[in-house]
PDB file of C-alpha atoms in Angstrom:
ATOM      1  CA  UNK A  50     -90.374  61.843  82.455  1.00 38.00           C
ATOM      2  CA  UNK A  51     -91.467  58.961  84.614  1.00 43.00           C
ATOM      3  CA  UNK A  52     -91.279  59.373  88.351  1.00 40.00           C
ATOM      4  CA  UNK A  53     -88.468  57.365  89.901  1.00 46.00           C
ATOM      5  CA  UNK A  54     -90.618  55.656  92.503  1.00 42.00           C
ATOM      6  CA  UNK A  55     -87.901  53.738  94.068  1.00 43.00           C
ATOM      7  CA  UNK A  56     -86.037  56.905  95.150  1.00 46.00           C
ATOM      8  CA  UNK A  57     -89.059  58.772  96.331  1.00 45.00           C
ATOM      9  CA  UNK A  58     -90.081  59.287  99.956  1.00 48.00           C
ATOM     10  CA  UNK A  59     -93.277  57.656 101.374  1.00 45.00           C
ATOM     11  CA  UNK A  60     -95.373  60.783 100.778  1.00 41.00           C
ATOM     12  CA  UNK A  61     -94.236  60.897  97.193  1.00 49.00           C
ATOM     13  CA  UNK A  62     -94.979  57.164  96.802  1.00 49.00           C
ATOM     14  CA  UNK A  63     -98.544  57.537  97.855  1.00 56.00           C
ATOM     15  CA  UNK A  64     -99.026  60.589  95.666  1.00 77.00           C
ATOM     16  CA  UNK A  65     -97.612  58.791  92.637  1.00 83.00           C
ATOM     17  CA  UNK A  66     -99.799  55.783  93.291  1.00 83.00           C
ATOM     18  CA  UNK A  67    -102.923  57.833  93.574  1.00 86.00           C
ATOM     19  CA  UNK A  68    -102.033  59.871  90.362  1.00 88.00           C
ATOM     20  CA  UNK A  69    -101.626  56.412  88.695  1.00 88.00           C
ATOM     21  CA  UNK A  70    -104.934  55.121  89.926  1.00 87.00           C
ATOM     22  CA  UNK A  71    -106.846  58.198  88.877  1.00 87.00           C
ATOM     23  CA  UNK A  72    -105.320  58.153  85.412  1.00 89.00           C
ATOM     24  CA  UNK A  73    -106.026  54.494  84.819  1.00 90.00           C
ATOM     25  CA  UNK A  74    -109.516  54.758  86.301  1.00 89.00           C
ATOM     26  CA  UNK A  75    -110.249  57.613  83.775  1.00 89.00           C
ATOM     27  CA  UNK A  76    -108.997  55.502  80.904  1.00 91.00           C
ATOM     28  CA  UNK A  77    -111.101  52.556  81.869  1.00 91.00           C
ATOM     29  CA  UNK A  78    -114.339  54.561  82.805  1.00 91.00           C
ATOM     30  CA  UNK A  79    -114.270  56.664  79.579  1.00 90.00           C
ATOM     31  CA  UNK A  80    -113.643  53.495  77.580  1.00 91.00           C
ATOM     32  CA  UNK A  81    -110.101  54.511  76.309  1.00 91.00           C
ATOM     33  CA  UNK A  82    -109.264  51.092  77.639  1.00 92.00           C
ATOM     34  CA  UNK A  83    -112.157  49.006  76.419  1.00 92.00           C
ATOM     35  CA  UNK A  84    -113.437  45.958  78.141  1.00 92.00           C
ATOM     36  CA  UNK A  85    -111.430  42.960  77.414  1.00 91.00           C
ATOM     37  CA  UNK A  86    -108.468  45.041  76.483  1.00 92.00           C
ATOM     38  CA  UNK A  87    -105.125  43.764  77.606  1.00 93.00           C
ATOM     39  CA  UNK A  88    -103.126  45.677  80.166  1.00 92.00           C
ATOM     40  CA  UNK A  89     -99.731  46.442  78.711  1.00 90.00           C
ATOM     41  CA  UNK A  90     -97.458  47.955  81.289  1.00 90.00           C
ATOM     42  CA  UNK A  91     -95.000  49.570  78.968  1.00 90.00           C
ATOM     43  CA  UNK A  92     -97.854  51.455  77.162  1.00 90.00           C
ATOM     44  CA  UNK A  93     -99.249  52.591  80.355  1.00 90.00           C
ATOM     45  CA  UNK A  94     -95.976  53.987  81.613  1.00 90.00           C
ATOM     46  CA  UNK A  95     -95.596  55.848  78.174  1.00 89.00           C
ATOM     47  CA  UNK A  96     -99.258  57.318  78.313  1.00 87.00           C
ATOM     48  CA  UNK A  97     -99.068  58.277  81.999  1.00 85.00           C
ATOM     49  CA  UNK A  98     -95.481  59.295  82.450  1.00 87.00           C
ATOM     50  CA  UNK A  99     -95.387  57.381  85.795  1.00 87.00           C
ATOM     51  CA  UNK A 100     -93.143  54.626  86.957  1.00 89.00           C
ATOM     52  CA  UNK A 101     -93.653  50.928  87.214  1.00 90.00           C
ATOM     53  CA  UNK A 102     -94.166  50.794  90.956  1.00 91.00           C
ATOM     54  CA  UNK A 103     -97.083  53.209  91.246  1.00 90.00           C
ATOM     55  CA  UNK A 104     -98.652  51.663  88.213  1.00 91.00           C
ATOM     56  CA  UNK A 105     -98.452  48.285  89.579  1.00 91.00           C
ATOM     57  CA  UNK A 106     -99.962  49.343  92.897  1.00 91.00           C
ATOM     58  CA  UNK A 107    -102.819  51.059  91.062  1.00 90.00           C
ATOM     59  CA  UNK A 108    -103.494  47.832  89.144  1.00 91.00           C
ATOM     60  CA  UNK A 109    -103.598  45.923  92.356  1.00 90.00           C
ATOM     61  CA  UNK A 110    -106.275  48.282  93.615  1.00 88.00           C
ATOM     62  CA  UNK A 111    -108.220  47.977  90.425  1.00 89.00           C
ATOM     63  CA  UNK A 112    -108.051  44.255  90.589  1.00 90.00           C
ATOM     64  CA  UNK A 113    -109.621  44.362  94.041  1.00 87.00           C
ATOM     65  CA  UNK A 114    -112.283  46.728  92.717  1.00 85.00           C
ATOM     66  CA  UNK A 115    -113.075  44.326  89.822  1.00 87.00           C
ATOM     67  CA  UNK A 116    -112.085  46.708  87.045  1.00 90.00           C
ATOM     68  CA  UNK A 117    -109.005  44.660  86.134  1.00 92.00           C
ATOM     69  CA  UNK A 118    -108.988  40.820  86.016  1.00 92.00           C
ATOM     70  CA  UNK A 119    -106.238  38.277  85.872  1.00 87.00           C
ATOM     71  CA  UNK A 120    -107.022  35.867  83.119  1.00 86.00           C
ATOM     72  CA  UNK A 121    -105.255  32.454  82.408  1.00 85.00           C
ATOM     73  CA  UNK A 122    -102.762  32.672  79.593  1.00 78.00           C
ATOM     74  CA  UNK A 123    -103.891  36.311  78.922  1.00 79.00           C
ATOM     75  CA  UNK A 124    -102.558  38.119  81.891  1.00 87.00           C
ATOM     76  CA  UNK A 125    -104.333  41.280  83.139  1.00 92.00           C
ATOM     77  CA  UNK A 126    -107.281  42.548  81.088  1.00 94.00           C
ATOM     78  CA  UNK A 127    -109.952  45.220  81.652  1.00 94.00           C
ATOM     79  CA  UNK A 128    -113.093  43.639  82.961  1.00 92.00           C
ATOM     80  CA  UNK A 129    -116.251  43.165  80.717  1.00 92.00           C
ATOM     81  CA  UNK A 130    -119.499  44.998  81.325  1.00 90.00           C
ATOM     82  CA  UNK A 131    -122.381  42.760  82.085  1.00 86.00           C
ATOM     83  CA  UNK A 132    -125.821  44.462  81.946  1.00 83.00           C
ATOM     84  CA  UNK A 133    -127.524  41.792  83.956  1.00 83.00           C
ATOM     85  CA  UNK A 134    -124.790  41.854  86.675  1.00 88.00           C
ATOM     86  CA  UNK A 135    -125.197  45.598  86.718  1.00 92.00           C
ATOM     87  CA  UNK A 136    -128.592  45.338  88.179  1.00 93.00           C
ATOM     88  CA  UNK A 137    -127.432  43.531  91.244  1.00 94.00           C
ATOM     89  CA  UNK A 138    -124.796  46.181  91.656  1.00 95.00           C
ATOM     90  CA  UNK A 139    -127.461  48.826  91.726  1.00 97.00           C
ATOM     91  CA  UNK A 140    -129.330  46.859  94.457  1.00 96.00           C
ATOM     92  CA  UNK A 141    -126.159  46.901  96.586  1.00 97.00           C
ATOM     93  CA  UNK A 142    -125.408  50.546  95.734  1.00 97.00           C
ATOM     94  CA  UNK A 143    -129.016  51.512  96.689  1.00 98.00           C
ATOM     95  CA  UNK A 144    -128.431  50.366 100.300  1.00 98.00           C
ATOM     96  CA  UNK A 145    -125.179  52.105 100.686  1.00 98.00           C
ATOM     97  CA  UNK A 146    -126.451  55.334  99.129  1.00 98.00           C
ATOM     98  CA  UNK A 147    -129.422  55.426 101.424  1.00 98.00           C
ATOM     99  CA  UNK A 148    -127.070  55.340 104.462  1.00 98.00           C
ATOM    100  CA  UNK A 149    -124.656  57.948 103.039  1.00 98.00           C
ATOM    101  CA  UNK A 150    -127.460  60.459 102.009  1.00 98.00           C
ATOM    102  CA  UNK A 151    -129.115  59.993 105.406  1.00 98.00           C
ATOM    103  CA  UNK A 152    -126.033  60.644 107.241  1.00 98.00           C
ATOM    104  CA  UNK A 153    -125.114  63.595 104.951  1.00 98.00           C
ATOM    105  CA  UNK A 154    -128.550  65.113 105.626  1.00 98.00           C
ATOM    106  CA  UNK A 155    -127.705  65.053 109.320  1.00 98.00           C
ATOM    107  CA  UNK A 156    -124.071  66.065 109.303  1.00 98.00           C
ATOM    108  CA  UNK A 157    -123.310  68.325 106.288  1.00 98.00           C
ATOM    109  CA  UNK A 158    -122.169  71.752 106.954  1.00 97.00           C
ATOM    110  CA  UNK A 159    -123.994  74.740 105.418  1.00 98.00           C
ATOM    111  CA  UNK A 160    -121.197  75.195 103.002  1.00 98.00           C
ATOM    112  CA  UNK A 161    -121.380  71.517 101.815  1.00 98.00           C
ATOM    113  CA  UNK A 162    -125.148  71.841 101.394  1.00 98.00           C
ATOM    114  CA  UNK A 163    -124.669  74.839  99.139  1.00 98.00           C
ATOM    115  CA  UNK A 164    -121.865  73.186  97.209  1.00 98.00           C
ATOM    116  CA  UNK A 165    -124.005  70.025  96.765  1.00 98.00           C
ATOM    117  CA  UNK A 166    -126.923  71.888  95.189  1.00 98.00           C
ATOM    118  CA  UNK A 167    -124.522  73.800  92.999  1.00 97.00           C
ATOM    119  CA  UNK A 168    -122.988  70.716  91.739  1.00 97.00           C
ATOM    120  CA  UNK A 169    -126.236  69.104  90.925  1.00 98.00           C
ATOM    121  CA  UNK A 170    -127.441  72.323  89.094  1.00 98.00           C
ATOM    122  CA  UNK A 171    -124.132  72.235  87.197  1.00 97.00           C
ATOM    123  CA  UNK A 172    -125.061  68.573  86.248  1.00 97.00           C
ATOM    124  CA  UNK A 173    -128.318  69.757  84.854  1.00 97.00           C
ATOM    125  CA  UNK A 174    -126.758  72.517  82.829  1.00 97.00           C
ATOM    126  CA  UNK A 175    -124.253  70.155  81.451  1.00 95.00           C
ATOM    127  CA  UNK A 176    -126.933  67.678  80.630  1.00 95.00           C
ATOM    128  CA  UNK A 177    -128.913  70.255  78.585  1.00 95.00           C
ATOM    129  CA  UNK A 178    -125.719  71.113  76.666  1.00 93.00           C
ATOM    130  CA  UNK A 179    -125.122  67.460  76.180  1.00 90.00           C
ATOM    131  CA  UNK A 180    -121.549  67.758  77.259  1.00 91.00           C
ATOM    132  CA  UNK A 181    -120.833  64.347  78.861  1.00 89.00           C
ATOM    133  CA  UNK A 182    -117.402  65.150  80.115  1.00 89.00           C
ATOM    134  CA  UNK A 183    -118.570  68.269  81.930  1.00 93.00           C
ATOM    135  CA  UNK A 184    -121.560  66.322  83.265  1.00 93.00           C
ATOM    136  CA  UNK A 185    -119.367  63.531  84.658  1.00 91.00           C
ATOM    137  CA  UNK A 186    -117.125  65.963  86.300  1.00 91.00           C
ATOM    138  CA  UNK A 187    -119.909  67.649  88.159  1.00 95.00           C
ATOM    139  CA  UNK A 188    -121.229  64.187  89.082  1.00 94.00           C
ATOM    140  CA  UNK A 189    -117.930  63.286  90.548  1.00 92.00           C
ATOM    141  CA  UNK A 190    -117.904  66.571  92.501  1.00 94.00           C
ATOM    142  CA  UNK A 191    -121.409  65.785  93.670  1.00 97.00           C
ATOM    143  CA  UNK A 192    -120.410  62.319  94.942  1.00 96.00           C
ATOM    144  CA  UNK A 193    -117.212  63.664  96.706  1.00 95.00           C
ATOM    145  CA  UNK A 194    -119.224  66.253  98.554  1.00 97.00           C
ATOM    146  CA  UNK A 195    -121.838  63.737  99.739  1.00 98.00           C
ATOM    147  CA  UNK A 196    -119.200  61.262 100.757  1.00 97.00           C
ATOM    148  CA  UNK A 197    -117.168  63.913 102.664  1.00 97.00           C
ATOM    149  CA  UNK A 198    -120.326  65.111 104.395  1.00 97.00           C
ATOM    150  CA  UNK A 199    -121.578  61.793 105.548  1.00 97.00           C
ATOM    151  CA  UNK A 200    -118.882  61.002 107.985  1.00 96.00           C
ATOM    152  CA  UNK A 201    -119.078  57.241 107.317  1.00 97.00           C
ATOM    153  CA  UNK A 202    -115.667  56.138 105.727  1.00 96.00           C
ATOM    154  CA  UNK A 203    -116.673  52.429 105.640  1.00 97.00           C
ATOM    155  CA  UNK A 204    -119.796  53.111 103.635  1.00 97.00           C
ATOM    156  CA  UNK A 205    -117.871  55.444 101.290  1.00 96.00           C
ATOM    157  CA  UNK A 206    -115.065  52.851 100.701  1.00 94.00           C
ATOM    158  CA  UNK A 207    -117.787  50.271  99.910  1.00 95.00           C
ATOM    159  CA  UNK A 208    -119.754  52.379  97.462  1.00 96.00           C
ATOM    160  CA  UNK A 209    -116.825  54.021  95.406  1.00 93.00           C
ATOM    161  CA  UNK A 210    -116.059  50.928  93.376  1.00 92.00           C
ATOM    162  CA  UNK A 211    -119.797  50.672  92.519  1.00 94.00           C
ATOM    163  CA  UNK A 212    -120.033  54.302  91.456  1.00 94.00           C
ATOM    164  CA  UNK A 213    -116.849  53.883  89.222  1.00 92.00           C
ATOM    165  CA  UNK A 214    -118.456  50.827  87.548  1.00 93.00           C
ATOM    166  CA  UNK A 215    -121.803  52.888  87.173  1.00 94.00           C
ATOM    167  CA  UNK A 216    -119.913  55.675  85.389  1.00 92.00           C
ATOM    168  CA  UNK A 217    -118.258  53.166  82.947  1.00 93.00           C
ATOM    169  CA  UNK A 218    -121.646  51.561  82.281  1.00 93.00           C
ATOM    170  CA  UNK A 219    -122.995  55.096  81.453  1.00 91.00           C
ATOM    171  CA  UNK A 220    -120.165  55.820  78.985  1.00 90.00           C
ATOM    172  CA  UNK A 221    -120.664  52.494  77.372  1.00 90.00           C
ATOM    173  CA  UNK A 222    -124.434  52.823  76.915  1.00 90.00           C
ATOM    174  CA  UNK A 223    -124.967  56.534  77.064  1.00 84.00           C
ATOM    175  CA  UNK A 224    -127.195  56.423  73.954  1.00 81.00           C
ATOM    176  CA  UNK A 225    -129.770  54.475  75.994  1.00 82.00           C
ATOM    177  CA  UNK A 226    -129.992  57.004  78.796  1.00 86.00           C
ATOM    178  CA  UNK A 227    -131.614  60.450  79.488  1.00 92.00           C
ATOM    179  CA  UNK A 228    -128.860  62.605  80.860  1.00 93.00           C
ATOM    180  CA  UNK A 229    -131.330  65.377  81.966  1.00 96.00           C
ATOM    181  CA  UNK A 230    -133.548  63.047  83.839  1.00 96.00           C
ATOM    182  CA  UNK A 231    -130.617  61.648  85.705  1.00 96.00           C
ATOM    183  CA  UNK A 232    -129.374  65.097  86.512  1.00 97.00           C
ATOM    184  CA  UNK A 233    -132.920  66.045  87.844  1.00 98.00           C
ATOM    185  CA  UNK A 234    -132.703  62.998  90.125  1.00 98.00           C
ATOM    186  CA  UNK A 235    -129.462  64.167  91.428  1.00 98.00           C
ATOM    187  CA  UNK A 236    -130.846  67.668  92.157  1.00 98.00           C
ATOM    188  CA  UNK A 237    -133.714  66.151  94.221  1.00 98.00           C
ATOM    189  CA  UNK A 238    -131.171  64.290  96.298  1.00 98.00           C
ATOM    190  CA  UNK A 239    -129.038  67.507  96.753  1.00 98.00           C
ATOM    191  CA  UNK A 240    -132.082  69.621  97.809  1.00 98.00           C
ATOM    192  CA  UNK A 241    -133.246  66.916 100.270  1.00 98.00           C
ATOM    193  CA  UNK A 242    -129.812  66.777 101.859  1.00 98.00           C
ATOM    194  CA  UNK A 243    -129.537  70.530 101.872  1.00 98.00           C
ATOM    195  CA  UNK A 244    -132.752  70.714 103.878  1.00 97.00           C
ATOM    196  CA  UNK A 245    -131.592  68.151 106.313  1.00 97.00           C
ATOM    197  CA  UNK A 246    -134.546  65.819 105.706  1.00 97.00           C
ATOM    198  CA  UNK A 247    -133.426  62.188 106.019  1.00 97.00           C
ATOM    199  CA  UNK A 248    -136.654  60.725 104.955  1.00 97.00           C
ATOM    200  CA  UNK A 249    -136.783  62.888 101.908  1.00 98.00           C
ATOM    201  CA  UNK A 250    -133.135  62.161 101.121  1.00 98.00           C
ATOM    202  CA  UNK A 251    -133.987  58.433 101.233  1.00 98.00           C
ATOM    203  CA  UNK A 252    -136.906  58.843  98.845  1.00 98.00           C
ATOM    204  CA  UNK A 253    -134.786  60.984  96.526  1.00 98.00           C
ATOM    205  CA  UNK A 254    -132.034  58.257  96.485  1.00 98.00           C
ATOM    206  CA  UNK A 255    -134.576  55.618  95.701  1.00 98.00           C
ATOM    207  CA  UNK A 256    -135.770  57.712  92.769  1.00 98.00           C
ATOM    208  CA  UNK A 257    -132.207  58.016  91.456  1.00 98.00           C
ATOM    209  CA  UNK A 258    -131.574  54.197  91.839  1.00 98.00           C
ATOM    210  CA  UNK A 259    -134.925  53.587  90.304  1.00 97.00           C
ATOM    211  CA  UNK A 260    -133.863  55.576  87.217  1.00 97.00           C
ATOM    212  CA  UNK A 261    -130.428  53.829  87.019  1.00 96.00           C
ATOM    213  CA  UNK A 262    -132.239  50.491  87.191  1.00 95.00           C
ATOM    214  CA  UNK A 263    -134.588  51.493  84.519  1.00 94.00           C
ATOM    215  CA  UNK A 264    -131.688  52.661  82.311  1.00 93.00           C
ATOM    216  CA  UNK A 265    -129.853  49.412  82.922  1.00 92.00           C
ATOM    217  CA  UNK A 266    -132.856  47.340  81.908  1.00 91.00           C
ATOM    218  CA  UNK A 267    -132.961  49.144  78.549  1.00 87.00           C
ATOM    219  CA  UNK A 268    -129.421  48.118  77.582  1.00 84.00           C
ATOM    220  CA  UNK A 269    -128.749  45.023  75.542  1.00 70.00           C
ATOM    221  CA  UNK A 270    -127.930  42.000  77.783  1.00 64.00           C
ATOM    222  CA  UNK A 271    -124.728  41.165  75.745  1.00 54.00           C
ATOM    223  CA  UNK A 272    -121.917  43.251  74.394  1.00 44.00           C
TER     224      UNK A 272
END
C-alpha cells in the first residue's frame, strides 16, 4: 500500500523520499526505464508502492542530476545517453575521483581499508562469473566505502551524479566493455588506498578513468 506521505512525520518523509529516489534510480540505471521514456506518475506509484509526494521529490532530485528532463509538450522524460558527452563527464569525474581517493588514502580507517579491498575482490569474482547485477552491487559498495572514508562531502555530492550516469552507460553498452579489466582497475585503486599511498591512489584512479574513457570511445556515437 502506498505510504501516506501527507500524514507522515519529517523523518518518515525523508525516508520515503530516499526510498523513492533509490527505486527510480535503479529503474533508470538498469534501463528498465529506457532513455526517452516518458515519466508516468501513476505507473511509478503502482510499481514502487510509494506516494505521490516522495516520488515527486525524487523526480526533482533526478532533474537536478540530469537523469530526468522536462521536455516541451512531452512532460518529464528519461534523459538520453550521449556517448560523446560521456567523455567530458569522465574528464570531470577524473578530477573529483583523484581528490576523493587521495583523501581516502589519508583518512580511511583500517576497517574501511579492509572492506574496500574486499569489495574490489568481490567485483573481480562477479566479473569472472559474468553476473552484472552482483558486479554492480559490489561496485556500489566500493564507491560508498571510498566516499565515506574520504571525509569530503562536497566532492562526494559532486561525483555521485556522474557515477550514476556511468553505471547507466555501462548497462546500456556492456557488450562493448571488459568487466574483468574494469574490476582489476578497481582492485588497484583499493590496494593503493589500503596502503595509504596517495600518489599510488592517484595513478590507480587515472588507470581506471583511462579504461572508462577507452570503453566510451568504443561505443557508437548515436543510439
